[in-house]
PDB file of C-alpha atoms in Angstrom:
ATOM      1  CA  LEU A   1     -35.782  78.871  31.731  1.00 80.00           C
ATOM      2  CA  GLU A   2     -32.565  78.591  33.693  1.00 81.00           C
ATOM      3  CA  GLU A   3     -34.240  79.330  37.004  1.00 82.00           C
ATOM      4  CA  SER A   4     -37.068  76.887  36.353  1.00 85.00           C
ATOM      5  CA  ALA A   5     -34.520  74.181  35.493  1.00 86.00           C
ATOM      6  CA  MET A   6     -32.639  74.970  38.691  1.00 85.00           C
ATOM      7  CA  ILE A   7     -35.853  74.705  40.707  1.00 84.00           C
ATOM      8  CA  ASP A   8     -36.521  71.332  39.052  1.00 82.00           C
ATOM      9  CA  GLY A   9     -33.121  70.151  40.296  1.00 85.00           C
ATOM     10  CA  ALA A  10     -30.938  70.345  37.185  1.00 85.00           C
ATOM     11  CA  SER A  11     -27.213  70.822  37.720  1.00 90.00           C
ATOM     12  CA  VAL A  12     -25.293  73.757  36.260  1.00 90.00           C
ATOM     13  CA  PRO A  13     -23.653  71.731  33.433  1.00 91.00           C
ATOM     14  CA  ARG A  14     -27.008  70.215  32.499  1.00 89.00           C
ATOM     15  CA  ILE A  15     -28.633  73.669  32.413  1.00 89.00           C
ATOM     16  CA  PHE A  16     -25.822  74.958  30.243  1.00 91.00           C
ATOM     17  CA  PHE A  17     -25.772  72.101  27.730  1.00 91.00           C
ATOM     18  CA  GLN A  18     -29.510  71.411  27.519  1.00 88.00           C
ATOM     19  CA  ILE A  19     -30.948  74.929  27.769  1.00 87.00           C
ATOM     20  CA  VAL A  20     -28.366  77.627  27.054  1.00 88.00           C
ATOM     21  CA  VAL A  21     -26.453  75.997  24.187  1.00 87.00           C
ATOM     22  CA  PRO A  22     -29.555  75.135  22.101  1.00 85.00           C
ATOM     23  CA  ILE A  23     -30.799  78.709  22.489  1.00 84.00           C
ATOM     24  CA  MET A  24     -27.408  80.106  21.478  1.00 85.00           C
ATOM     25  CA  LYS A  25     -26.806  77.669  18.585  1.00 83.00           C
ATOM     26  CA  PRO A  26     -27.731  80.161  15.798  1.00 82.00           C
ATOM     27  CA  SER A  27     -25.364  82.756  17.235  1.00 83.00           C
ATOM     28  CA  ILE A  28     -22.574  80.220  17.614  1.00 86.00           C
ATOM     29  CA  VAL A  29     -23.036  79.030  14.021  1.00 84.00           C
ATOM     30  CA  SER A  30     -23.089  82.605  12.681  1.00 82.00           C
ATOM     31  CA  VAL A  31     -19.848  83.426  14.474  1.00 85.00           C
ATOM     32  CA  ALA A  32     -18.330  80.135  13.260  1.00 86.00           C
ATOM     33  CA  ILE A  33     -19.179  80.985   9.639  1.00 83.00           C
ATOM     34  CA  LEU A  34     -17.683  84.466   9.920  1.00 82.00           C
ATOM     35  CA  GLU A  35     -14.548  83.156  11.626  1.00 87.00           C
ATOM     36  CA  ALA A  36     -14.150  80.384   9.027  1.00 84.00           C
ATOM     37  CA  MET A  37     -14.330  82.985   6.257  1.00 81.00           C
ATOM     38  CA  TRP A  38     -11.820  85.189   8.074  1.00 83.00           C
ATOM     39  CA  ILE A  39      -9.365  82.326   8.582  1.00 82.00           C
ATOM     40  CA  TRP A  40      -9.829  80.898   5.074  1.00 81.00           C
ATOM     41  CA  ASN A  41      -9.149  84.263   3.431  1.00 78.00           C
ATOM     42  CA  ALA A  42      -6.076  85.087   5.516  1.00 79.00           C
ATOM     43  CA  TYR A  43      -3.378  86.619   3.351  1.00 80.00           C
ATOM     44  CA  LEU A  44      -0.945  88.846   5.202  1.00 82.00           C
ATOM     45  CA  LEU A  45       0.143  86.584   8.070  1.00 82.00           C
ATOM     46  CA  PRO A  46       0.749  83.477   5.897  1.00 83.00           C
ATOM     47  CA  TYR A  47       2.529  85.622   3.315  1.00 82.00           C
ATOM     48  CA  LEU A  48       4.895  86.986   5.955  1.00 84.00           C
ATOM     49  CA  THR A  49       5.513  83.837   7.993  1.00 84.00           C
ATOM     50  CA  LEU A  50       5.348  80.808   5.694  1.00 82.00           C
ATOM     51  CA  ASP A  51       8.111  79.506   3.474  1.00 80.00           C
ATOM     52  CA  LEU A  52       6.350  80.235   0.175  1.00 76.00           C
ATOM     53  CA  GLY A  53       8.459  77.743  -1.744  1.00 80.00           C
ATOM     54  CA  LYS A  54       7.189  74.932   0.465  1.00 84.00           C
ATOM     55  CA  TYR A  55       3.782  76.012   1.860  1.00 83.00           C
ATOM     56  CA  GLN A  56       1.100  78.299   0.496  1.00 82.00           C
ATOM     57  CA  THR A  57      -2.431  79.135   1.531  1.00 82.00           C
ATOM     58  CA  VAL A  58      -5.157  79.494  -1.076  1.00 82.00           C
ATOM     59  CA  SER A  59      -5.061  83.300  -0.946  1.00 81.00           C
ATOM     60  CA  VAL A  60      -1.319  83.414  -1.494  1.00 82.00           C
ATOM     61  CA  ALA A  61      -1.527  80.875  -4.327  1.00 82.00           C
ATOM     62  CA  VAL A  62      -4.140  83.010  -6.106  1.00 82.00           C
ATOM     63  CA  GLN A  63      -1.834  86.014  -5.843  1.00 81.00           C
ATOM     64  CA  TYR A  64       0.983  84.074  -7.527  1.00 80.00           C
ATOM     65  CA  LEU A  65      -1.169  83.392 -10.602  1.00 80.00           C
ATOM     66  CA  LYS A  66      -0.204  86.856 -11.811  1.00 78.00           C
ATOM     67  CA  GLY A  67       2.455  86.558 -14.473  1.00 73.00           C
ATOM     68  CA  GLY A  68       5.408  88.720 -15.336  1.00 72.00           C
ATOM     69  CA  TYR A  69       4.922  92.390 -16.295  1.00 78.00           C
ATOM     70  CA  GLY A  70       1.417  92.372 -14.816  1.00 75.00           C
ATOM     71  CA  SER A  71      -0.076  89.870 -17.254  1.00 80.00           C
ATOM     72  CA  VAL A  72      -2.882  87.802 -15.758  1.00 81.00           C
ATOM     73  CA  ASP A  73      -4.373  84.556 -16.999  1.00 81.00           C
ATOM     74  CA  MET A  74      -7.927  85.398 -16.023  1.00 85.00           C
ATOM     75  CA  GLY A  75      -9.267  81.919 -16.813  1.00 87.00           C
ATOM     76  CA  ALA A  76      -6.854  80.209 -14.407  1.00 85.00           C
ATOM     77  CA  LYS A  77      -7.330  82.895 -11.772  1.00 86.00           C
ATOM     78  CA  MET A  78     -11.142  82.685 -11.859  1.00 89.00           C
ATOM     79  CA  ALA A  79     -11.046  78.871 -11.759  1.00 89.00           C
ATOM     80  CA  CYS A  80      -8.767  79.005  -8.708  1.00 86.00           C
ATOM     81  CA  LEU A  81     -11.046  81.547  -7.036  1.00 87.00           C
ATOM     82  CA  VAL A  82     -14.102  79.337  -7.592  1.00 90.00           C
ATOM     83  CA  LEU A  83     -12.245  76.373  -6.094  1.00 87.00           C
ATOM     84  CA  ALA A  84     -11.229  78.552  -3.144  1.00 86.00           C
ATOM     85  CA  ILE A  85     -14.841  79.615  -2.488  1.00 88.00           C
ATOM     86  CA  ILE A  86     -16.385  76.114  -2.579  1.00 91.00           C
ATOM     87  CA  PRO A  87     -15.397  74.992   0.985  1.00 89.00           C
ATOM     88  CA  ILE A  88     -16.890  78.108   2.599  1.00 87.00           C
ATOM     89  CA  ILE A  89     -20.096  77.750   0.571  1.00 90.00           C
ATOM     90  CA  VAL A  90     -20.421  74.090   1.599  1.00 91.00           C
ATOM     91  CA  PHE A  91     -19.811  75.029   5.252  1.00 88.00           C
ATOM     92  CA  TYR A  92     -22.487  77.740   5.010  1.00 86.00           C
ATOM     93  CA  LEU A  93     -25.001  75.390   3.381  1.00 90.00           C
ATOM     94  CA  VAL A  94     -24.453  72.786   6.106  1.00 88.00           C
ATOM     95  CA  CYS A  95     -24.921  75.385   8.863  1.00 84.00           C
ATOM     96  CA  GLN A  96     -27.772  77.304   7.207  1.00 84.00           C
ATOM     97  CA  LYS A  97     -30.527  75.315   8.920  1.00 83.00           C
ATOM     98  CA  TYR A  98     -29.300  76.458  12.346  1.00 77.00           C
ATOM     99  CA  ILE A  99     -29.366  80.109  11.308  1.00 75.00           C
ATOM    100  CA  VAL A 100     -32.873  79.823   9.853  1.00 77.00           C
ATOM    101  CA  SER A 101     -34.145  78.035  12.955  1.00 73.00           C
ATOM    102  CA  GLY A 102     -32.655  80.769  15.144  1.00 67.00           C
ATOM    103  CA  VAL A 103     -34.334  83.483  13.112  1.00 69.00           C
ATOM    104  CA  MET A 104     -37.655  81.627  13.348  1.00 71.00           C
ATOM    105  CA  ALA A 105     -37.273  81.180  17.130  1.00 62.00           C
ATOM    106  CA  GLY A 106     -36.345  84.828  17.658  1.00 54.00           C
TER     107      GLY A 106
END
């Protein structure tokens, strides 16, 4: 496809953005979903570097729902976990059509 576009007179940026990127879109979206999950669930680096009295990520906030002497309010913890999962699920649902189209094309 690239060579036929080059023979037809397309420039390199046009070949890249009109031929290569649409073919690679499912792969790009899959990597974006995995990276978003990795970044969203980050625990160690924010725990070590952030001022926890002022800033907290979702993962660190869930960890602090544990009470004294190991007691855990499971209702509050599960509700917080569901709220933490919702953005990644929405992102996946928005990007799902690109993954399915890539599987169908492949």
